[in-house]
CSV table of N, CA and C in Angstrom, one decimal:
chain,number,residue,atom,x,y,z
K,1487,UNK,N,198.0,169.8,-8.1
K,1487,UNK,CA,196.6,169.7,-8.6
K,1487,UNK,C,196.0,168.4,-8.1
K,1488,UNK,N,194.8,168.7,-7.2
K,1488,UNK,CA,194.1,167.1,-7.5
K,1488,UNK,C,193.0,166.7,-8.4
K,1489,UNK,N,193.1,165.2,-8.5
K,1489,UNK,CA,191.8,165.1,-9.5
K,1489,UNK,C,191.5,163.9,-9.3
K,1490,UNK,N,190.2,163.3,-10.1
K,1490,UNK,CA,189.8,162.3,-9.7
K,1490,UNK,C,189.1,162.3,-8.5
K,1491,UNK,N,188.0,161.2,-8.2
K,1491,UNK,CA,187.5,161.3,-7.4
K,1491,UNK,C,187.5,159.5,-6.1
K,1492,UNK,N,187.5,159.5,-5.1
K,1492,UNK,CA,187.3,158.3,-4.8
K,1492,UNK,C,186.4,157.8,-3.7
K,1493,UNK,N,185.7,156.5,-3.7
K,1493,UNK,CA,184.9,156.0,-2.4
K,1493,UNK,C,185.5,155.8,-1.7
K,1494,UNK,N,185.1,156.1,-0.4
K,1494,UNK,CA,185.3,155.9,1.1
K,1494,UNK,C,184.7,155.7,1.8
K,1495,UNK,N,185.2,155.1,3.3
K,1495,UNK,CA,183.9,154.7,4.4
K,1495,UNK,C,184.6,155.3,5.5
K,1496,UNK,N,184.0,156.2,6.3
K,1496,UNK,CA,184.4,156.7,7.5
K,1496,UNK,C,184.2,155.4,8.4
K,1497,UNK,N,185.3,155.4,9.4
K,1497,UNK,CA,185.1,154.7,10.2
K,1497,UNK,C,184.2,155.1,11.8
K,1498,UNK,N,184.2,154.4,12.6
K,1498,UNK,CA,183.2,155.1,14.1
K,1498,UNK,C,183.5,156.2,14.5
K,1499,UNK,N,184.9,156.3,14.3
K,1499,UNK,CA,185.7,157.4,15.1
K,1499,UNK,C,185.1,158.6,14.3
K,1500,UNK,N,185.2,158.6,13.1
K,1500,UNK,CA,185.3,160.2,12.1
K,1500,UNK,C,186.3,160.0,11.6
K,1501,UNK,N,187.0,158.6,11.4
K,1501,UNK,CA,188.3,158.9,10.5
K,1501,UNK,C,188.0,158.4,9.3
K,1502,UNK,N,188.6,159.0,8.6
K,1502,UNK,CA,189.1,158.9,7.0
K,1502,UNK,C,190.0,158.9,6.2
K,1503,UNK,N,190.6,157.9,5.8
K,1503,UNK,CA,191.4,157.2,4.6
K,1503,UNK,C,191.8,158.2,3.4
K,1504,UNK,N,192.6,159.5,3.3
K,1504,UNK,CA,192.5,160.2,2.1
K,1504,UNK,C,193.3,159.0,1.5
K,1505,UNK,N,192.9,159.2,0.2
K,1505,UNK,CA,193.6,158.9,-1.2
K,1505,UNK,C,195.2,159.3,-1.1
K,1506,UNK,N,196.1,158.5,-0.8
K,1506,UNK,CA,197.6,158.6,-1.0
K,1506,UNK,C,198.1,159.8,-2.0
K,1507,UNK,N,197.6,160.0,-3.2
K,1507,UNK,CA,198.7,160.7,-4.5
K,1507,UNK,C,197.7,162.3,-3.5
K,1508,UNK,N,196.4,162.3,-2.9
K,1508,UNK,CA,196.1,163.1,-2.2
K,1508,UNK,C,196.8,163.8,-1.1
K,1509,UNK,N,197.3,162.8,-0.4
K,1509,UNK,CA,197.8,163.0,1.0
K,1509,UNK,C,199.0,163.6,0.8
K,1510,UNK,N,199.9,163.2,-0.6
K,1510,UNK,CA,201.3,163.7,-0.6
K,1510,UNK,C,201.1,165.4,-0.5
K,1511,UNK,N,199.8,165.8,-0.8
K,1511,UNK,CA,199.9,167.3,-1.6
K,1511,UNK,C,199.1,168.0,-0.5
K,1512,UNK,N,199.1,167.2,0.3
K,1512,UNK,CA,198.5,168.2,2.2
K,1512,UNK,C,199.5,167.8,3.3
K,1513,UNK,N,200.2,168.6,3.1
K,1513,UNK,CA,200.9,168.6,4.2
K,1513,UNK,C,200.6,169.1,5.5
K,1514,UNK,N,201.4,169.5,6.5
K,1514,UNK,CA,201.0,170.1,7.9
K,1514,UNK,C,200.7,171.2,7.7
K,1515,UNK,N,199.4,171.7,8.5
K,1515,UNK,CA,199.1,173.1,7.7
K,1515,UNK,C,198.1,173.1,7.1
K,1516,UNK,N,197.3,171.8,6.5
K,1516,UNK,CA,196.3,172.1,5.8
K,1516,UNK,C,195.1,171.8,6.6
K,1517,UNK,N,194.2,172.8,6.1
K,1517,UNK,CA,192.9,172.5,6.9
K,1517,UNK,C,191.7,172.5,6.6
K,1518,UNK,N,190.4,172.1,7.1
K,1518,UNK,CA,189.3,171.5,6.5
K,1518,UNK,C,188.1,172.3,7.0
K,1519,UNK,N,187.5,172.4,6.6
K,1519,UNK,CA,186.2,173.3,6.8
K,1519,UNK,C,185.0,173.2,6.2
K,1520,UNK,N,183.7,173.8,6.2
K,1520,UNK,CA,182.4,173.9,5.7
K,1520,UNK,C,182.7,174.3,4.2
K,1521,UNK,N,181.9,173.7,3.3
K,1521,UNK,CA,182.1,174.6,1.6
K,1521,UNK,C,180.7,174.8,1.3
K,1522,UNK,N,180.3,175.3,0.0
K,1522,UNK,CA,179.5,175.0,-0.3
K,1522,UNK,C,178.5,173.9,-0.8
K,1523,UNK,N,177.8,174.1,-1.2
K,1523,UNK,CA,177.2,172.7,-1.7
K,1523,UNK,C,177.1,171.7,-1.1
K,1524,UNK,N,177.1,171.9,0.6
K,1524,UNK,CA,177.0,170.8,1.9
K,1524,UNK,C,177.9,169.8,1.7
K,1525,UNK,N,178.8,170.1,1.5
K,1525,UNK,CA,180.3,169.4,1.5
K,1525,UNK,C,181.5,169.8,2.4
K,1526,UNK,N,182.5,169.0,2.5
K,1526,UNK,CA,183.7,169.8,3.1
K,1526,UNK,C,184.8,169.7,2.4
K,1527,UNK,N,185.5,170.7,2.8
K,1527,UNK,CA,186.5,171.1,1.5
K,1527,UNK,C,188.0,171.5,2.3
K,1528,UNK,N,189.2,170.5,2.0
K,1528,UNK,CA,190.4,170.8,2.5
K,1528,UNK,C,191.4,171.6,1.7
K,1529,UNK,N,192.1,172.3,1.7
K,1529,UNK,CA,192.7,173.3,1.4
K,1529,UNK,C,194.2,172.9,1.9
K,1530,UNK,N,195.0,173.3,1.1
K,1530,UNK,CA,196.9,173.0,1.4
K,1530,UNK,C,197.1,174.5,1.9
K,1531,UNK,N,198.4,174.5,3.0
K,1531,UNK,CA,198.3,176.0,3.1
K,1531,UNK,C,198.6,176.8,2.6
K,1532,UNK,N,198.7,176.8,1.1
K,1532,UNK,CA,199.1,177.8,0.5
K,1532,UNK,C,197.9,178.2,-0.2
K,1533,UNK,N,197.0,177.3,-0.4
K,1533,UNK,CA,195.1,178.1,-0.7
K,1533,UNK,C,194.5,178.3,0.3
K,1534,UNK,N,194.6,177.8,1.6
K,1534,UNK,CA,193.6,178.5,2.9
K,1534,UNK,C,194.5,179.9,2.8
K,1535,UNK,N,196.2,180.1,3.0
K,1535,UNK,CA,196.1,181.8,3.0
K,1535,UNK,C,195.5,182.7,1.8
K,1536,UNK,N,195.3,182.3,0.9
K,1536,UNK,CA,195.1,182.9,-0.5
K,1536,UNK,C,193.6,182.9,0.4
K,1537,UNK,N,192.7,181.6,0.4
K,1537,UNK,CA,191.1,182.0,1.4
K,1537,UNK,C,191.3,183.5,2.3
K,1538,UNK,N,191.6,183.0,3.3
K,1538,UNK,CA,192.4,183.8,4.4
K,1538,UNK,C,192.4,185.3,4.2
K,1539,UNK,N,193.3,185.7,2.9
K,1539,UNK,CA,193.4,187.0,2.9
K,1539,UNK,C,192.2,187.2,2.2
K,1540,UNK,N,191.2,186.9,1.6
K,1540,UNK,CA,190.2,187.0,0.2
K,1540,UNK,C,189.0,187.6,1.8
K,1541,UNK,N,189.7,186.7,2.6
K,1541,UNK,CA,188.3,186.9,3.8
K,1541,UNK,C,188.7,188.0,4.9
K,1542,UNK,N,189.9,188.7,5.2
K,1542,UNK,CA,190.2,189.3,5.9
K,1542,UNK,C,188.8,190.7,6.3
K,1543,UNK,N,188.4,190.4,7.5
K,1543,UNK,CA,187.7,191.9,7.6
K,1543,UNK,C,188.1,193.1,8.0
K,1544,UNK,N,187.7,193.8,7.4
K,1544,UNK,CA,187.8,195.3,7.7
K,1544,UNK,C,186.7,196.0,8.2
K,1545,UNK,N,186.8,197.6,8.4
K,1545,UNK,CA,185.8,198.1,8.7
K,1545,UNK,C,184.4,198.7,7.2
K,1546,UNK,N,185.0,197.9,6.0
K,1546,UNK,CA,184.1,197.8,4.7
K,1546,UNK,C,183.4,196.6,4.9
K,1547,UNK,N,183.6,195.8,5.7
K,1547,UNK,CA,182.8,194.7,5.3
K,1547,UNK,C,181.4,194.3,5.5
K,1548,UNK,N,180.7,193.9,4.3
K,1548,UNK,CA,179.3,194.1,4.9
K,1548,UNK,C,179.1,192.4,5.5
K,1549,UNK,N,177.7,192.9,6.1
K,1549,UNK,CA,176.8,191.6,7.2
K,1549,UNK,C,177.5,190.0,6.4
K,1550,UNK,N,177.1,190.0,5.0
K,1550,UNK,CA,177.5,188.9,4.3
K,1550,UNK,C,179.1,188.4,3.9
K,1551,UNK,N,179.9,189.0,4.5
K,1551,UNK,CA,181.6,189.0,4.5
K,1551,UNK,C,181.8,188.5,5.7
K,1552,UNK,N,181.4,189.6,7.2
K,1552,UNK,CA,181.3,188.7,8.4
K,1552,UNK,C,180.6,187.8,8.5
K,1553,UNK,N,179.2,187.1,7.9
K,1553,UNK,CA,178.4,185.5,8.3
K,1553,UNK,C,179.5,184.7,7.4
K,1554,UNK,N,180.0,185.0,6.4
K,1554,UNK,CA,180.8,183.7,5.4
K,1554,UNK,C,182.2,183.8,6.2
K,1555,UNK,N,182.7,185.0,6.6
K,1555,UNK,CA,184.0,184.4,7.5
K,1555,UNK,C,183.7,183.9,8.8
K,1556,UNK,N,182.8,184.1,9.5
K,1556,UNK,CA,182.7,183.4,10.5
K,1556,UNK,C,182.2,182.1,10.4
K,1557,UNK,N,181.3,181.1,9.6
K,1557,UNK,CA,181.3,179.9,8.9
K,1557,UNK,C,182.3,179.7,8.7
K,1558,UNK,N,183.2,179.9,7.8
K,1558,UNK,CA,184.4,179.4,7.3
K,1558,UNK,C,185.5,178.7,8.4
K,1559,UNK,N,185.7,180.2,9.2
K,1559,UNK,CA,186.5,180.3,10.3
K,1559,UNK,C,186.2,179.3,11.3
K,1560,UNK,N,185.4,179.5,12.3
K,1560,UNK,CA,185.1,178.5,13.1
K,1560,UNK,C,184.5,177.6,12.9
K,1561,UNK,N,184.8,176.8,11.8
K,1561,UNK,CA,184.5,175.5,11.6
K,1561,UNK,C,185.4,174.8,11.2
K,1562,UNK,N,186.9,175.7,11.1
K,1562,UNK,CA,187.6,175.2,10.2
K,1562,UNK,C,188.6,174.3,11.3
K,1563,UNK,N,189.5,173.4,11.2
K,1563,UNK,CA,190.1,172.7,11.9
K,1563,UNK,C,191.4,172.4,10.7
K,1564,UNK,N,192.5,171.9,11.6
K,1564,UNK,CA,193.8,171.9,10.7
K,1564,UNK,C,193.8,170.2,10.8
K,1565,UNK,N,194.2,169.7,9.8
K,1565,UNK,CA,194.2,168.7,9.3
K,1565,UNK,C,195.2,167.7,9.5
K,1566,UNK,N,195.0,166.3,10.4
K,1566,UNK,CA,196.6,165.6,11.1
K,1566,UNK,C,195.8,164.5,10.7
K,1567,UNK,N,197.3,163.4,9.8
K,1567,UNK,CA,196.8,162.8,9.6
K,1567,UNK,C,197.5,161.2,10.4
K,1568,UNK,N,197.1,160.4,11.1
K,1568,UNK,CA,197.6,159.2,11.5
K,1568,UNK,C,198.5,158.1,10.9
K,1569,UNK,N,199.1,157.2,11.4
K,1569,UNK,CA,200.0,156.2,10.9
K,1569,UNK,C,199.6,156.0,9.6
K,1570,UNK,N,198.2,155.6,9.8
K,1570,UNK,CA,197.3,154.6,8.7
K,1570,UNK,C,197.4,155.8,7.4
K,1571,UNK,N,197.3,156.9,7.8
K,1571,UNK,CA,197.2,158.3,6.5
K,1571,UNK,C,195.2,158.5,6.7
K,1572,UNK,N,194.9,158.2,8.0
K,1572,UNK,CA,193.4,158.5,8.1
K,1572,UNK,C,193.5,159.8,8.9
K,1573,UNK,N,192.5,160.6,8.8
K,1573,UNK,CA,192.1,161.9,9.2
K,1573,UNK,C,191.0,162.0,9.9
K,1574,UNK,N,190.9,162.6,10.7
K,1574,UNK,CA,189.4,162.7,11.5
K,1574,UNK,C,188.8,163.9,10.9
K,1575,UNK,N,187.4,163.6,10.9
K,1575,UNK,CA,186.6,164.9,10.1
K,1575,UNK,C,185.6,165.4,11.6
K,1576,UNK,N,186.4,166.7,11.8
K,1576,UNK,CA,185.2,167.2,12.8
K,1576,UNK,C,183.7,166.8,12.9
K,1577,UNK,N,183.0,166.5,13.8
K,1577,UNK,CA,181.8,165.9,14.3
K,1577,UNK,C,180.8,166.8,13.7
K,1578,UNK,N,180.9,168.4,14.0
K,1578,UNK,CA,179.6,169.1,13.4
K,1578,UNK,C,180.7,169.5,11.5
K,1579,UNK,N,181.1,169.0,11.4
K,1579,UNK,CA,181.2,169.1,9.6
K,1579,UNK,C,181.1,168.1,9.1
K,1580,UNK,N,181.1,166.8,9.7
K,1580,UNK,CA,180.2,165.9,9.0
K,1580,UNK,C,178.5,165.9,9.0
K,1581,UNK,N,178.0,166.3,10.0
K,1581,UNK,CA,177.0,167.0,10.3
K,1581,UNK,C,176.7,167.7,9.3
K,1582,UNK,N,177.4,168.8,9.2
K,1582,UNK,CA,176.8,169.9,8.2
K,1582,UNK,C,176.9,169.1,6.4
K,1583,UNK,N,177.8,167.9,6.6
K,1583,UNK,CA,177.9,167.9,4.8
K,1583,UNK,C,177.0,166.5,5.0
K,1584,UNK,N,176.4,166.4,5.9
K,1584,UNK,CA,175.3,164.9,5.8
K,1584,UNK,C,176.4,163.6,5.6
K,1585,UNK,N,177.5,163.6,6.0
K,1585,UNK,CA,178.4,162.4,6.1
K,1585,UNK,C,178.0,161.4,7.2
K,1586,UNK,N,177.8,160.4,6.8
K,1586,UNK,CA,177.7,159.1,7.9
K,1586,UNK,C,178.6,158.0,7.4
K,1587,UNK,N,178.5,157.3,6.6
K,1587,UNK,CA,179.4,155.9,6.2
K,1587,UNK,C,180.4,156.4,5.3
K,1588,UNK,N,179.9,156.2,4.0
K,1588,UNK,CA,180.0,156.4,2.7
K,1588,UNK,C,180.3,157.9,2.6
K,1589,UNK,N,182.0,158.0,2.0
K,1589,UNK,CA,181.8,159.1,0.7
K,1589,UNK,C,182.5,159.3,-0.4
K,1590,UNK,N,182.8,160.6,-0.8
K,1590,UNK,CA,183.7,160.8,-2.1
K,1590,UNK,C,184.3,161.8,-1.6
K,1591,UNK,N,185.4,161.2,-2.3
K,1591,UNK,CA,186.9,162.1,-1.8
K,1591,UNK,C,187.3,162.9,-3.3
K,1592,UNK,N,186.9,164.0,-3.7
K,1592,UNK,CA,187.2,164.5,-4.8
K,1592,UNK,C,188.0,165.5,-5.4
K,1593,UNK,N,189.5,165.4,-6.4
K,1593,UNK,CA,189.8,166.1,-6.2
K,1593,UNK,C,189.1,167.5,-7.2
K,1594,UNK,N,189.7,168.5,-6.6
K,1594,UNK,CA,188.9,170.0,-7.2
K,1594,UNK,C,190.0,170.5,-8.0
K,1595,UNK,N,190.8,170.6,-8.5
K,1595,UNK,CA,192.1,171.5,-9.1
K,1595,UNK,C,193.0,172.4,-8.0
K,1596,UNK,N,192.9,172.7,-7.3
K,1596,UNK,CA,193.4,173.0,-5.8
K,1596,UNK,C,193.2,172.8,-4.5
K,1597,UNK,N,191.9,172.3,-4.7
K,1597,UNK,CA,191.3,171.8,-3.5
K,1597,UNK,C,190.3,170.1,-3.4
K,1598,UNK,N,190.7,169.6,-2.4
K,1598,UNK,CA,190.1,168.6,-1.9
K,1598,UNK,C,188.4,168.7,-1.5
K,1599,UNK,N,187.1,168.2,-1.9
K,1599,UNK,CA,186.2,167.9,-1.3
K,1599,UNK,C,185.7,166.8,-0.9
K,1600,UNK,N,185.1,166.4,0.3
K,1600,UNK,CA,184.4,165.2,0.9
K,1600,UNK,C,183.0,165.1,0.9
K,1601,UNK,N,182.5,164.1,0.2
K,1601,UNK,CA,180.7,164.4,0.3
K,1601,UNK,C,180.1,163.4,0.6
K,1602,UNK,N,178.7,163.6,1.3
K,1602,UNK,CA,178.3,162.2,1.8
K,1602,UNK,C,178.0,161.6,0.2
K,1603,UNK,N,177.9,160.1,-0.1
K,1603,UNK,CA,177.8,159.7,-1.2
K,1603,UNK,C,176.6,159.9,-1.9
K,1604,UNK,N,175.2,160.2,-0.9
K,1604,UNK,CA,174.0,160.2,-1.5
K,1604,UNK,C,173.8,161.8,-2.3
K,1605,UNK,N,174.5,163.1,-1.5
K,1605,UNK,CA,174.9,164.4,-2.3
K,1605,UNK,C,175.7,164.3,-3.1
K,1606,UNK,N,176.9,163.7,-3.1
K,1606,UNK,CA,177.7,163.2,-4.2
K,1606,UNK,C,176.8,163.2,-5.8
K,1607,UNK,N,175.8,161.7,-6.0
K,1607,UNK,CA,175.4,161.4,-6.6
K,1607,UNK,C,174.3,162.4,-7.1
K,1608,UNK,N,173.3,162.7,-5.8
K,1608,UNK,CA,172.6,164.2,-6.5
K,1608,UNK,C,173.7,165.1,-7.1
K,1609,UNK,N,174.3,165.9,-6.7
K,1609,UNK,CA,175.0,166.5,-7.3
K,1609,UNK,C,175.2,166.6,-8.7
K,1610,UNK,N,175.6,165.2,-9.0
K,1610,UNK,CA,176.4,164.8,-10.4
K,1610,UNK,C,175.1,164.6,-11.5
K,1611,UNK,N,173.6,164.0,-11.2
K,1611,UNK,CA,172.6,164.0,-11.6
K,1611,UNK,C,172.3,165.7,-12.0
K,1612,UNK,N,172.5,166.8,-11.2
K,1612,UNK,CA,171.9,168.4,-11.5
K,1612,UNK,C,172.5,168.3,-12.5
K,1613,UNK,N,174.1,167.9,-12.1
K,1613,UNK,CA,175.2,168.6,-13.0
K,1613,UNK,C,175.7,167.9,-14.4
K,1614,UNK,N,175.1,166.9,-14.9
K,1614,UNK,CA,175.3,166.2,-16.3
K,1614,UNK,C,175.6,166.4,-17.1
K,1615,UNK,N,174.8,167.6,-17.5
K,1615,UNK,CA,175.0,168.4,-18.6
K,1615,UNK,C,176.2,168.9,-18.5
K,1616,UNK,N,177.5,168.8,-18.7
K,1616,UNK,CA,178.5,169.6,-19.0
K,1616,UNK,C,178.9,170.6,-19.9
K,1617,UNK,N,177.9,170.3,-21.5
K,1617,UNK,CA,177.9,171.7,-22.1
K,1617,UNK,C,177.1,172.9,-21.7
K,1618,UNK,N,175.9,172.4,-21.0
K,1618,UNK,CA,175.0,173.6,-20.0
K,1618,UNK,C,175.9,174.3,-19.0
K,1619,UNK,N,176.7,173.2,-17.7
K,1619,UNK,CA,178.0,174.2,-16.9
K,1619,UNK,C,178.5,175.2,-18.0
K,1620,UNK,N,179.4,174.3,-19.1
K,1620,UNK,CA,180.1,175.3,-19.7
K,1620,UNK,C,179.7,176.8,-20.3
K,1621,UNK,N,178.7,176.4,-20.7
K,1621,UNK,CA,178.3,178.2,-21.1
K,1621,UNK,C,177.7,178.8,-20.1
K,1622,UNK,N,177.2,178.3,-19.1
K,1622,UNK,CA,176.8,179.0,-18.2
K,1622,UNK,C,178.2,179.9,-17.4
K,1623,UNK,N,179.2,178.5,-16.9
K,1623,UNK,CA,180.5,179.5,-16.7
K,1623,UNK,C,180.9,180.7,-17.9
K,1624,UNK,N,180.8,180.2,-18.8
K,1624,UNK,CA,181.1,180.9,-19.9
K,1624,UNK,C,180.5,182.5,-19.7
K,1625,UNK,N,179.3,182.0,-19.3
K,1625,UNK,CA,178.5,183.3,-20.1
K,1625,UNK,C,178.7,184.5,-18.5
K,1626,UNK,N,179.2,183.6,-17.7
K,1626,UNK,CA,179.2,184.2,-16.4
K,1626,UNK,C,180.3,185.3,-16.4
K,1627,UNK,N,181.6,184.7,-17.2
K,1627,UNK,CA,183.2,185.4,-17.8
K,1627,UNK,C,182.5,186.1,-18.6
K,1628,UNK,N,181.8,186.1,-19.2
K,1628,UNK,CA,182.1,187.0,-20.5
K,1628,UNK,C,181.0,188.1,-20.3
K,1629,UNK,N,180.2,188.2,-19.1
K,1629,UNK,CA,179.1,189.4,-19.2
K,1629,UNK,C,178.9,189.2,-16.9
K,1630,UNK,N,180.3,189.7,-17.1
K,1630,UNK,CA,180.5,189.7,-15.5
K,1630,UNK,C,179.6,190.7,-14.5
């Protein structure tokens, strides 16, 4: 499980510093890609296959199964991380999650996200309300 969330500063390169108690729990194998909410979101390999199969296409799949697997897919890159425990974040996914200096390294309960710090902070501004999330998730379970 990760949690918590932390600041960071990409360096020139595209490298980035994951959070240590982070890094133990990505091993080789894990990989990083486009998410929603113009962020990027790292996965261990045992939730990119669970992704993986959730995405597999067939000849059922409509227009909106192949644009989200193909986003997903070719953007995705596997995850190495250097001496230092820094990571390079692909050029067009920092791109796509508005990353330049500054960000947050957050954990999600299975998954890792990275966000530039200025979405970060909007983000957390929409999302304040915690008892509004909750029934909304709520009401989402209970009248599916």
């Amino acid at each position: 499980m990760f949690l918590g969330k932390h600041e960071r500063n990409i360096d020139d390169k595209g490298r980035l510093a994951i959070p240590a108690k982070f890094r133990e729990r990505l091993p080789t194998g894990s990989v990083i890609t486009v998410a929603p909410d113009a962020c990027v979101r790292v996965y261990p390999p045992d939730e990119w296959e669970v992704l993986s199969e959730e995405h597999r296409l067939d000849a059922g799949s409509t227009a909106a199964d192949r644009n989200l697997a193909r986003a997903l897919f070719s953007a995705a890159a596997e995850l190495e991380f250097d001496a230092q425990g820094r990571c390079r974040i692909p050029t067009d996914l920092r791109e796509a999650a508005g990353i330049a200096d500054s960000v947050v390294v957050v954990g999600v309960n299975n998954v890792v996200e990275i966000w530039s710090q200025p979405r970060w902070q909007a983000a957390m501004e929409r999302n304040a309300d915690v008892t509004r999330l909750t029934d909304e998730v709520a009401g989402r379970v209970a009248n599916p």
